[in-house]
Amino acid sequence: MGTGRLYAAVAAGGFRRYATYRVATAAGVFTNTVFGFILAYTYLALWHEKPDLGGYDQAQALTYVWVGQAMFAVMVLGSVGFEEELIERIRTGDIAVDLYRPVDLQLWWLAADMGRALFQLLGRGVVPMVCGALFFDLALPSGPLPWIACLVAVAFGALVSFAIRYIVALWAFWLLDGAGAMQITWLTGVFFSGMLLPLNVFPGALGDLARVLPWSALLQAPADVLLGEADPLGTYAFQLAWAAVLLAVGRLIQSAATRKVVVQGG
Amino acid sequence: MADLDEVPQVTRAGRTAGRTADGTADGTADGTAGGTAGGTAGETAGEQHPFGEYGVRSRVRDGLRAYRMIAAMWIRSTMAYRASFAMTTFGNFAATSFDFVAILLMFSQVDELGGYGLSEIALLYGTSAVAFGLADLMIGSMDRLGRRVRDGTLDTLLVRPVPVLAQVAADKFALRRLGRITQGLSVLGYALVTLDITWTPLKVLMIPLMVCGGGLIFAAVFVGGAAFQFVAQDASEVQNAFTYGGATLLQYPPALFAKDLVRGVTFVLPLAFVNWVPGLYVLGRPYPLDLPTWLAFAPPLVGVACCALAGVAWRAGLRSYRSTGS
């Protein structure tokens, strides 16, 4: 089996694993839609007070809400994904078995996580977006090009999301308990991805800072590409630069960590 | 096994053969039998009661006592790692602060939202957050029920001589949830200090009324949601939509939302009684649906009624439970 086919199979496994839980997926869609409605009404009030806030008009702001709900599960903005399992394997020592396998640890988890992200996009992204479009006036592009451009940005965003969470998980080699690290990442992620409010609404320097941090690649970037507010190529460059840096850091930590591993007998 | 939730009581009274039920049993003999069964757990609540009189009141008392003991056990185990407890409590505080940070960020750009100022929204936010925080602290673990039904660990709870609701509610009792309550209280405090309204005794009384009544309403939503999970199993997110979603909705004034949505959370799932209806009375603003003013005092009654309904739903759910067999 070629390596490409191997990782494709791992990705397909990641997809199928989440596809198994249909009721849970439907329940997630329901929750995302409910939260989408609540947020949409608050944004309506906010943009009624100040039209053109952050450079968005009202329809764009509402579109942002529903893109956010669609990205919620894809980018793992409100929960934990594979990192919980990886931390558990590190804590229990099962990781030693993984390290003996003739596959690359980082690529293995990346493939599985991309499969998951694809499922979440289809399973939990499409329906809330359609609901939003039915109930509100959204600023959706008419041609296929912006949609394709947005999907590419989503893929790169998922890559950044994985890279961040991989680094967090590897800290378990030193901390042994990942709960604190996961919680901090979760908090920063929600805040700086634009899940709370679009980053262009953040005031002054805080807004500038938020826009250069990697989390803006997760939600703000794909949303702005879809809304025609950002140049796709510049956005991709930004996302890929962060992905490259974070994946490289993850790899460095991984090699440091695997040198540290002491396999206990018994 | 039509009456699974009866089993615990029978076992607790030290009886193997059936329920004697309704007043036929001879009091004295059963009273002593009960004492032996409860030996390890200290005094048994039903001890002084003849088995025949084992009614709703003693069942509730038993449940509360079991709840207290299980919760105390979890608190003891949490306190074994004090630093970790402090950190997770702070994390809970920080995480729940985010909704309010979002509101603050909004108010960094505007002076009003739907005609309401920051202090007014802070009052709605604070009361909703504290009421929800209380319910979350007390029975927030109920959302785990679906998982228990799926993996079969609910069966363990069914054979214990303790009401199942008390066991599920106290399971993994998380004292760190005080973080959410603290956060809500600080926003509420901010609102009370900065609000520009004429306080009357009735309006002052309304604040604790909202928090307690609201807590009951949210508690009912938690129990009702758990009852639903007997049927739906892995739909815990649906419950989240009503619990966390409801709490988020109530943090904003009703004027922001579509009339139908406001009608829905007033008449169908009466979340509006947590803080909207009484809160707008305190703020001296009309409720969007022309409700009579006296309804502002209804939250405790609505809360009790909701809890009764949720209790019925819970019993129905428990009766319909079929073990996975694993």
Coordinates of C-alpha atoms in Angstrom, one line a residue:
Chain A
M1 CA 0.0 0.0 0.0
G2 CA 1.5 3.4 -1.0
T3 CA 1.8 6.0 1.7
G4 CA -0.7 8.3 -0.1
R5 CA -3.3 5.5 -0.1
L6 CA -2.6 4.7 3.5
Y7 CA -3.3 8.3 4.7
A8 CA -6.4 8.4 2.4
A9 CA -7.7 5.3 4.2
V10 CA -7.0 6.9 7.6
A11 CA -8.9 10.0 6.5
A12 CA -11.8 7.9 5.3
G13 CA -11.8 6.2 8.6
G14 CA -11.9 9.6 10.4
F15 CA -14.9 10.5 8.2
R16 CA -16.7 7.2 8.8
R17 CA -16.1 7.3 12.5
Y18 CA -18.1 10.5 12.9
A19 CA -20.6 9.6 10.2
T20 CA -21.7 6.7 12.5
Y21 CA -23.3 9.0 15.0
R22 CA -26.3 10.3 13.0
V23 CA -28.5 11.2 16.0
A24 CA -25.6 13.1 17.6
T25 CA -25.0 14.9 14.3
A26 CA -28.6 15.9 13.9
A27 CA -28.6 17.1 17.5
G28 CA -25.5 19.2 16.8
V29 CA -27.2 20.7 13.7
F30 CA -30.2 21.6 15.9
T31 CA -28.0 23.3 18.5
N32 CA -26.0 25.2 15.9
T33 CA -29.2 26.4 14.3
V34 CA -30.6 27.6 17.7
F35 CA -27.5 29.5 18.5
G36 CA -27.4 30.9 15.0
F37 CA -30.8 32.4 15.5
I38 CA -29.9 33.9 18.9
L39 CA -26.7 35.4 17.5
A40 CA -28.4 36.6 14.3
Y41 CA -31.0 38.6 16.3
T42 CA -28.3 40.2 18.5
Y43 CA -26.3 41.1 15.4
L44 CA -29.4 42.6 13.8
A45 CA -29.8 44.9 16.9
L46 CA -26.1 45.7 16.8
W47 CA -26.0 46.6 13.1
H48 CA -29.3 48.4 13.4
E49 CA -27.6 50.6 16.0
K50 CA -24.5 51.1 13.8
P51 CA -24.8 50.1 10.1
D52 CA -21.5 49.3 8.5
L53 CA -19.9 48.3 11.8
G54 CA -16.5 46.8 11.1
G55 CA -17.1 47.3 7.3
Y56 CA -19.9 44.8 7.1
D57 CA -23.4 45.7 6.1
Q58 CA -26.3 43.9 7.9
A59 CA -26.6 41.1 5.4
Q60 CA -22.8 40.4 5.6
A61 CA -23.0 40.4 9.4
L62 CA -25.8 37.8 9.3
T63 CA -23.9 35.7 6.8
Y64 CA -21.0 35.8 9.2
V65 CA -23.2 34.4 12.0
W66 CA -24.2 31.4 9.9
V67 CA -20.7 30.8 8.5
G68 CA -19.6 30.8 12.2
Q69 CA -22.2 28.1 13.1
A70 CA -21.1 26.1 10.1
M71 CA -17.4 26.3 11.1
F72 CA -18.1 25.6 14.7
A73 CA -17.6 21.8 14.5
V74 CA -15.3 21.8 11.5
M75 CA -12.7 23.9 13.3
V76 CA -13.4 22.4 16.7
L77 CA -14.2 25.8 18.2
G78 CA -16.4 24.7 21.0
S79 CA -15.2 21.2 22.1
V80 CA -12.3 18.9 21.8
G81 CA -11.3 16.7 19.0
F82 CA -8.6 14.1 18.5
E83 CA -6.3 15.8 21.0
E84 CA -8.3 14.3 23.9
E85 CA -7.6 10.8 22.6
L86 CA -4.0 11.5 21.8
I87 CA -3.4 12.9 25.3
E88 CA -5.0 9.9 26.8
R89 CA -2.7 7.6 24.7
I90 CA 0.3 9.6 25.9
R91 CA -0.8 9.5 29.5
T92 CA -1.4 5.7 29.5
G93 CA 1.7 4.9 27.5
D94 CA -0.2 3.5 24.5
I95 CA 1.7 6.1 22.5
A96 CA 4.7 3.8 22.6
V97 CA 2.8 1.3 20.4
D98 CA 2.0 4.2 18.0
L99 CA 5.6 5.2 17.7
Y100 CA 6.6 1.7 16.6
R101 CA 4.1 1.8 13.7
P102 CA 5.7 2.4 10.3
V103 CA 3.7 5.6 9.9
D104 CA 4.3 9.2 10.8
L105 CA 2.5 10.2 14.0
Q106 CA 1.7 13.7 12.9
L107 CA 0.5 12.8 9.4
W108 CA -1.6 9.9 10.8
W109 CA -3.5 12.2 13.1
L110 CA -3.7 14.9 10.5
A111 CA -5.3 12.5 8.0
A112 CA -7.8 11.3 10.6
D113 CA -8.6 14.9 11.6
M114 CA -9.1 16.0 8.0
G115 CA -11.6 13.2 7.5
R116 CA -13.4 14.3 10.6
A117 CA -13.4 18.0 9.4
L118 CA -14.8 17.0 6.0
F119 CA -17.6 15.1 7.7
Q120 CA -18.4 17.9 10.0
L121 CA -18.5 20.3 7.1
L122 CA -21.1 18.2 5.3
G123 CA -22.9 16.9 8.4
R124 CA -23.0 20.0 10.6
G125 CA -22.1 22.9 8.3
V126 CA -24.6 22.7 5.4
V127 CA -27.9 22.5 7.2
P128 CA -27.5 25.5 9.6
M129 CA -26.3 27.6 6.6
V130 CA -29.4 26.7 4.6
C131 CA -31.6 27.4 7.6
G132 CA -30.0 30.8 8.0
A133 CA -30.4 31.6 4.3
L134 CA -34.1 30.7 4.5
F135 CA -34.9 32.9 7.5
F136 CA -32.6 35.8 7.0
D137 CA -31.4 38.0 4.1
L138 CA -27.8 36.8 3.7
A139 CA -25.1 38.2 1.4
L140 CA -24.3 35.0 -0.3
P141 CA -22.3 35.0 -3.6
S142 CA -24.2 34.0 -6.6
G143 CA -21.4 32.5 -8.7
P144 CA -19.6 29.3 -7.8
L145 CA -16.1 30.9 -7.7
P146 CA -16.4 32.6 -4.2
W147 CA -17.8 29.4 -2.8
I148 CA -14.8 27.4 -4.1
A149 CA -12.5 30.0 -2.9
C150 CA -14.1 29.8 0.5
L151 CA -13.9 26.0 0.6
V152 CA -10.1 26.2 0.0
A153 CA -9.9 28.7 2.9
V154 CA -11.9 26.3 5.0
A155 CA -9.5 23.5 4.2
F156 CA -6.4 25.6 5.1
G157 CA -8.2 26.8 8.2
A158 CA -8.8 23.2 9.2
L159 CA -5.0 22.6 8.7
V160 CA -4.2 25.4 11.1
S161 CA -6.8 24.2 13.6
F162 CA -5.1 20.7 13.5
A163 CA -1.6 22.2 13.9
I164 CA -2.6 24.2 17.0
R165 CA -4.3 21.2 18.7
Y166 CA -1.5 18.9 17.8
I167 CA 1.0 21.1 19.7
V168 CA -1.4 21.3 22.7
A169 CA -1.7 17.5 22.8
L170 CA 2.0 17.0 22.8
W171 CA 2.4 19.0 25.9
A172 CA 0.9 16.0 27.6
F173 CA 4.4 14.3 27.3
W174 CA 5.5 16.8 30.0
L175 CA 2.4 17.7 31.8
L176 CA 0.7 14.2 31.7
D177 CA -2.6 15.9 32.2
G178 CA -3.9 17.9 29.2
A179 CA -7.1 19.3 30.8
G180 CA -5.6 22.7 31.6
A181 CA -3.8 23.1 28.3
M182 CA -7.0 22.1 26.4
Q183 CA -9.1 24.6 28.3
I184 CA -6.7 27.5 27.7
T185 CA -6.5 26.7 24.0
W186 CA -10.3 26.4 23.8
L187 CA -10.7 29.8 25.5
T188 CA -8.1 31.6 23.3
G189 CA -9.5 29.9 20.2
V190 CA -13.1 31.0 20.9
F191 CA -11.9 34.5 21.6
F192 CA -9.4 35.1 18.8
S193 CA -11.2 33.1 16.0
G194 CA -14.0 35.6 15.8
M195 CA -16.6 33.2 17.3
L196 CA -17.7 35.8 19.8
L197 CA -17.8 38.7 17.4
P198 CA -16.3 39.3 14.0
L199 CA -12.6 40.4 14.6
N200 CA -13.2 43.6 12.6
V201 CA -15.6 44.7 15.3
F202 CA -12.9 44.3 18.0
P203 CA -11.7 47.8 19.0
G204 CA -8.3 49.2 18.0
A205 CA -5.1 47.4 18.8
L206 CA -7.0 44.3 20.1
G207 CA -8.6 43.9 16.7
D208 CA -5.2 44.3 15.0
L209 CA -3.6 41.7 17.2
A210 CA -6.5 39.3 16.7
R211 CA -6.2 39.5 13.0
V212 CA -2.5 38.5 12.9
L213 CA -2.9 35.5 15.3
P214 CA -3.3 32.0 13.8
W215 CA -6.9 31.7 15.1
S216 CA -8.2 34.2 12.6
A217 CA -7.4 31.6 9.9
L218 CA -10.2 29.4 11.3
L219 CA -13.3 31.5 11.0
Q220 CA -12.6 35.1 10.0
A221 CA -10.5 34.2 7.0
P222 CA -13.0 31.8 5.3
A223 CA -15.9 34.1 6.1
D224 CA -14.1 37.1 4.6
V225 CA -13.3 35.2 1.5
L226 CA -17.0 34.2 1.1
L227 CA -18.1 37.7 1.7
G228 CA -15.7 39.1 -0.8
E229 CA -14.1 41.2 1.9
A230 CA -10.6 39.6 1.6
D231 CA -8.4 38.7 -1.3
P232 CA -8.4 34.9 -1.5
L233 CA -4.7 34.6 -2.5
G234 CA -3.5 36.9 0.3
T235 CA -5.7 34.9 2.7
Y236 CA -4.3 31.6 1.6
A237 CA -0.8 32.9 2.0
F238 CA -1.6 34.0 5.6
Q239 CA -3.2 30.6 6.4
L240 CA -0.5 28.5 4.8
A241 CA 2.3 30.5 6.5
W242 CA 0.7 29.8 9.9
A243 CA 0.1 26.2 9.0
A244 CA 3.7 25.7 8.0
V245 CA 5.1 27.4 11.2
L246 CA 2.7 25.5 13.5
L247 CA 3.2 22.1 11.9
A248 CA 7.0 22.6 12.0
V249 CA 6.8 23.5 15.7
G250 CA 4.6 20.5 16.3
R251 CA 7.2 18.3 14.5
L252 CA 10.0 19.8 16.7
I253 CA 8.1 19.1 19.9
Q254 CA 7.3 15.6 18.6
S255 CA 10.9 14.7 18.1
A256 CA 11.9 16.1 21.4
A257 CA 9.0 14.2 23.0
T258 CA 9.8 10.9 21.4
R259 CA 13.3 11.1 22.6
K260 CA 12.0 11.6 26.1
V261 CA 9.7 8.6 26.0
V262 CA 10.6 5.9 28.5
V263 CA 8.7 2.7 27.8
Q264 CA 7.8 1.0 31.0
G265 CA 7.8 -2.7 30.9
G266 CA 5.1 -4.9 32.4
Chain B
M1 CA -39.7 -4.5 35.4
A2 CA -42.4 -2.0 34.7
D3 CA -41.5 0.0 37.8
L4 CA -37.8 0.2 37.8
D5 CA -37.7 3.2 40.1
E6 CA -39.6 1.4 42.7
V7 CA -36.9 -1.2 43.1
P8 CA -34.5 0.9 45.1
Q9 CA -37.1 1.6 47.8
V10 CA -38.0 -2.0 48.2
T11 CA -34.3 -2.9 48.6
R12 CA -33.7 -0.1 50.9
A13 CA -36.4 -1.2 53.3
G14 CA -34.7 -4.6 53.5
R15 CA -37.5 -6.4 51.8
T16 CA -37.1 -8.9 49.1
A17 CA -40.7 -9.7 48.4
G18 CA -42.6 -7.1 46.6
R19 CA -44.2 -3.8 47.6
T20 CA -46.7 -4.1 50.4
A21 CA -47.8 -0.6 49.4
D22 CA -50.7 1.6 50.6
G23 CA -51.1 1.4 54.3
T24 CA -51.7 -2.3 54.7
A25 CA -48.3 -3.1 56.2
D26 CA -47.8 -3.3 60.0
G27 CA -45.6 -0.3 60.9
T28 CA -43.4 -1.5 63.8
A29 CA -41.9 -4.6 62.2
D30 CA -41.0 -2.8 59.0
G31 CA -39.4 0.0 60.8
T32 CA -36.8 -2.1 62.4
A33 CA -36.1 -4.0 59.2
G34 CA -35.3 -0.8 57.5
G35 CA -32.7 0.0 60.1
T36 CA -30.5 -3.0 59.3
A37 CA -30.4 -2.3 55.6
G38 CA -29.2 1.2 56.0
G39 CA -26.5 0.3 58.4
T40 CA -23.5 1.4 56.4
A41 CA -25.0 4.7 55.3
G42 CA -25.8 5.9 58.8
E43 CA -29.4 6.6 59.9
T44 CA -32.0 5.7 57.3
A45 CA -34.4 8.4 56.6
G46 CA -37.4 6.1 56.2
E47 CA -36.6 4.3 59.5
Q48 CA -39.2 6.0 61.7
H49 CA -41.8 5.6 59.0
P50 CA -43.8 2.5 58.6
F51 CA -43.2 1.0 55.2
G52 CA -46.9 1.5 54.3
E53 CA -46.6 5.3 54.7
Y54 CA -43.6 5.5 52.4
G55 CA -45.0 8.3 50.3
V56 CA -43.8 11.1 48.2
R57 CA -42.5 13.1 51.1
S58 CA -40.1 10.5 52.4
R59 CA -39.1 9.6 48.9
V60 CA -38.1 13.2 48.3
R61 CA -36.3 13.3 51.6
D62 CA -34.4 10.1 50.8
G63 CA -33.5 11.5 47.4
L64 CA -32.2 14.7 48.9
R65 CA -30.2 12.9 51.5
A66 CA -28.6 10.6 48.9
Y67 CA -27.9 13.6 46.7
R68 CA -26.2 15.3 49.6
M69 CA -24.0 12.3 50.3
I70 CA -23.0 11.7 46.7
A71 CA -22.2 15.4 46.2
A72 CA -20.2 15.5 49.4
M73 CA -18.2 12.5 48.2
W74 CA -17.4 14.3 44.9
I75 CA -16.4 17.5 46.7
R76 CA -14.1 15.5 48.9
S77 CA -12.5 13.9 45.9
T78 CA -12.2 17.2 44.2
M79 CA -10.5 18.8 47.2
A80 CA -7.8 16.2 47.1
Y81 CA -6.2 18.3 44.4
R82 CA -6.8 21.8 45.6
A83 CA -4.6 23.6 43.0
S84 CA -6.4 21.8 40.2
F85 CA -9.7 22.8 41.7
A86 CA -8.7 26.4 41.9
M87 CA -7.6 26.4 38.3
T88 CA -10.7 24.7 36.9
T89 CA -12.9 27.0 38.9
F90 CA -11.1 30.0 37.5
G91 CA -11.3 28.4 34.0
N92 CA -15.1 28.0 34.5
F93 CA -15.2 31.7 35.6
A94 CA -13.2 32.8 32.6
A95 CA -15.1 30.6 30.1
T96 CA -18.5 31.8 31.2
S97 CA -17.2 35.5 31.2
F98 CA -17.0 35.3 27.4
D99 CA -20.6 36.0 26.8
F100 CA -20.3 39.2 28.8
V101 CA -17.0 40.1 27.1
A102 CA -18.9 39.9 23.8
I103 CA -21.5 42.2 25.2
L104 CA -18.8 44.6 26.4
L105 CA -17.1 44.5 23.0
M106 CA -20.5 45.4 21.4
F107 CA -20.9 48.3 23.8
S108 CA -17.4 49.5 22.9
Q109 CA -19.0 50.3 19.5
V110 CA -22.5 51.3 20.4
D111 CA -24.3 52.9 23.4
E112 CA -27.5 51.0 23.2
L113 CA -28.7 47.6 22.0
G114 CA -32.3 47.3 21.0
G115 CA -33.0 50.5 23.1
Y116 CA -31.3 49.0 26.2
G117 CA -28.2 50.4 27.9
L118 CA -25.3 48.3 29.2
S119 CA -26.6 48.3 32.9
E120 CA -30.0 47.1 31.9
I121 CA -28.6 44.3 29.8
A122 CA -26.2 43.5 32.7
L123 CA -29.3 43.0 34.9
L124 CA -30.8 40.6 32.5
Y125 CA -27.4 38.9 32.0
G126 CA -26.6 38.6 35.7
T127 CA -30.0 37.2 36.7
S128 CA -30.0 34.7 33.9
A129 CA -26.4 33.7 34.6
V130 CA -26.9 33.2 38.3
A131 CA -30.2 31.3 37.9
F132 CA -28.6 29.1 35.3
G133 CA -25.4 28.7 37.3
L134 CA -27.4 27.5 40.3
A135 CA -29.2 24.9 38.2
D136 CA -26.0 23.9 36.5
L137 CA -24.2 23.4 39.9
M138 CA -27.0 21.4 41.4
I139 CA -28.0 19.1 38.5
G140 CA -25.8 20.1 35.5
S141 CA -24.5 16.5 35.3
M142 CA -27.9 15.4 34.0
D143 CA -26.7 15.9 30.4
R144 CA -24.6 12.8 30.9
L145 CA -27.6 10.6 31.0
G146 CA -27.6 9.9 27.3
R147 CA -24.1 8.5 27.5
R148 CA -25.1 6.3 30.5
V149 CA -28.0 4.9 28.5
R150 CA -25.8 4.2 25.6
D151 CA -23.0 2.5 27.4
G152 CA -25.2 0.7 29.9
T153 CA -23.8 2.2 33.1
L154 CA -27.3 3.4 34.0
D155 CA -28.0 -0.1 35.0
T156 CA -25.6 0.2 37.9
L157 CA -27.6 3.1 39.3
L158 CA -30.9 1.2 38.9
V159 CA -29.9 -1.5 41.3
R160 CA -28.6 0.8 44.0
P161 CA -31.0 1.5 46.9
V162 CA -31.1 5.2 46.1
P163 CA -33.5 7.2 43.8
V164 CA -32.0 7.2 40.3
L165 CA -32.7 10.9 39.8
A166 CA -30.6 11.8 42.9
Q167 CA -27.8 9.6 41.7
V168 CA -27.7 11.0 38.2
A169 CA -28.1 14.6 39.4
A170 CA -25.2 14.3 41.9
D171 CA -23.0 12.3 39.7
K172 CA -19.6 14.0 39.2
F173 CA -20.9 17.0 41.2
A174 CA -18.6 19.8 40.0
L175 CA -18.0 22.4 42.6
R176 CA -16.0 24.3 40.0
R177 CA -19.3 25.5 38.6
L178 CA -19.2 28.0 41.4
G179 CA -17.1 29.9 38.8
R180 CA -20.2 30.5 36.6
I181 CA -22.2 31.7 39.6
T182 CA -19.5 34.0 40.8
Q183 CA -19.2 35.5 37.3
G184 CA -23.0 36.0 37.1
L185 CA -23.1 37.5 40.6
S186 CA -20.3 40.0 39.6
V187 CA -22.2 41.2 36.5
L188 CA -25.4 41.3 38.6
G189 CA -23.6 43.4 41.2
Y190 CA -22.4 45.7 38.5
A191 CA -25.9 46.1 37.2
L192 CA -27.4 46.8 40.6
V193 CA -24.7 49.5 41.3
T194 CA -25.0 51.3 38.0
L195 CA -28.7 51.0 37.3
D196 CA -30.6 54.3 37.3
I197 CA -34.0 53.3 38.6
T198 CA -36.1 54.0 41.7
W199 CA -35.9 51.0 43.9
T200 CA -39.1 50.0 45.7
P201 CA -39.3 47.1 48.2
L202 CA -41.1 45.0 45.6
K203 CA -38.4 45.6 43.0
V204 CA -35.7 44.7 45.6
L205 CA -37.6 41.5 46.5
M206 CA -37.8 40.7 42.8
I207 CA -34.0 40.0 42.5
P208 CA -33.8 37.0 44.8
L209 CA -37.2 35.9 43.4
M210 CA -35.8 35.8 39.9
V211 CA -32.7 34.0 40.8
C212 CA -34.5 31.2 42.8
G213 CA -37.5 30.9 40.5
G214 CA -35.2 31.0 37.5
G215 CA -33.0 28.3 39.0
L216 CA -36.0 26.1 39.4
I217 CA -37.1 26.7 35.8
F218 CA -33.6 25.8 34.4
A219 CA -33.5 22.8 36.7
A220 CA -36.7 21.6 35.2
V221 CA -35.2 22.0 31.7
F222 CA -32.2 19.9 32.8
V223 CA -34.5 17.1 34.1
G224 CA -36.8 17.3 31.1
G225 CA -33.9 17.2 28.8
A226 CA -32.5 14.1 30.5
A227 CA -35.9 12.5 30.3
F228 CA -35.8 13.1 26.6
Q229 CA -32.5 11.4 26.4
F230 CA -34.0 8.1 27.5
V231 CA -35.6 8.1 24.1
A232 CA -33.0 10.0 22.0
Q233 CA -29.8 8.6 23.6
D234 CA -27.0 10.5 21.9
A235 CA -28.8 13.8 21.5
S236 CA -27.3 15.6 24.5
E237 CA -26.7 18.6 22.2
V238 CA -30.4 19.1 21.9
Q239 CA -30.5 19.6 25.6
N240 CA -27.6 22.1 25.3
A241 CA -29.7 24.1 22.9
F242 CA -32.3 24.6 25.5
T243 CA -30.1 24.9 28.6
Y244 CA -27.1 26.9 27.3
G245 CA -29.1 28.3 24.4
G246 CA -31.9 29.4 26.7
A247 CA -29.4 31.1 29.1
T248 CA -27.8 32.9 26.3
L249 CA -31.1 34.1 24.8
L250 CA -32.2 35.5 28.2
Q251 CA -29.0 37.6 28.4
Y252 CA -30.4 39.9 25.8
P253 CA -33.7 41.9 26.1
P254 CA -36.8 40.3 24.4
A255 CA -37.1 43.4 22.2
L256 CA -34.3 42.1 20.1
F257 CA -36.1 38.9 19.1
A258 CA -38.9 38.0 16.7
K259 CA -42.4 38.0 18.3
D260 CA -42.9 34.3 17.6
L261 CA -39.7 33.4 19.4
V262 CA -40.7 35.5 22.4
R263 CA -44.1 33.9 22.4
G264 CA -42.5 30.5 22.3
V265 CA -40.3 31.1 25.3
T266 CA -43.2 32.7 27.2
F267 CA -46.1 30.3 26.7
V268 CA -44.5 27.0 25.5
L269 CA -41.2 26.7 27.3
P270 CA -41.6 29.4 29.9
L271 CA -38.0 30.5 30.0
A272 CA -39.1 34.1 29.9
F273 CA -40.1 33.8 33.6
V274 CA -36.5 33.3 34.6
N275 CA -35.7 37.0 34.0
W276 CA -37.5 38.7 31.1
V277 CA -40.9 39.1 32.6
P278 CA -39.8 40.0 36.2
G279 CA -36.7 41.8 34.9
L280 CA -38.7 44.2 32.7
Y281 CA -40.9 45.0 35.7
V282 CA -37.8 46.0 37.7
L283 CA -36.6 48.1 34.8
G284 CA -40.0 49.7 34.4
R285 CA -40.4 48.6 30.8
P286 CA -43.4 47.0 29.2
Y287 CA -43.1 43.4 28.2
P288 CA -43.5 43.0 24.4
L289 CA -46.5 40.7 24.7
D290 CA -48.9 42.7 26.9
L291 CA -48.8 40.4 29.8
P292 CA -50.5 41.5 33.1
T293 CA -48.0 43.1 35.5
W294 CA -48.7 40.7 38.3
L295 CA -47.2 37.9 36.2
A296 CA -43.8 39.4 37.2
F297 CA -44.3 37.7 40.5
A298 CA -45.0 34.3 39.0
P299 CA -41.4 32.9 38.6
P300 CA -41.4 30.7 41.7
L301 CA -44.8 29.3 40.9
V302 CA -43.8 28.7 37.2
G303 CA -40.6 27.1 38.5
V304 CA -42.5 24.7 40.8
A305 CA -44.9 23.8 38.0
C306 CA -42.1 23.2 35.6
C307 CA -40.3 21.0 38.0
A308 CA -43.5 19.0 38.6
L309 CA -43.9 18.5 34.8
A310 CA -40.3 17.6 34.4
G311 CA -40.6 15.0 37.3
V312 CA -43.5 13.4 35.4
A313 CA -41.5 13.3 32.2
W314 CA -38.5 11.8 34.1
R315 CA -40.6 9.0 35.5
A316 CA -42.1 8.3 32.1
G317 CA -38.6 8.2 30.6
L318 CA -37.3 5.9 33.3
R319 CA -40.2 3.5 32.8
S320 CA -39.5 3.4 29.1
Y321 CA -35.9 2.5 29.7
R322 CA -34.6 -0.7 28.2
S323 CA -31.1 -1.6 29.0
T324 CA -28.6 -2.1 26.2
G325 CA -27.7 -5.3 27.9
S326 CA -24.0 -4.6 27.8

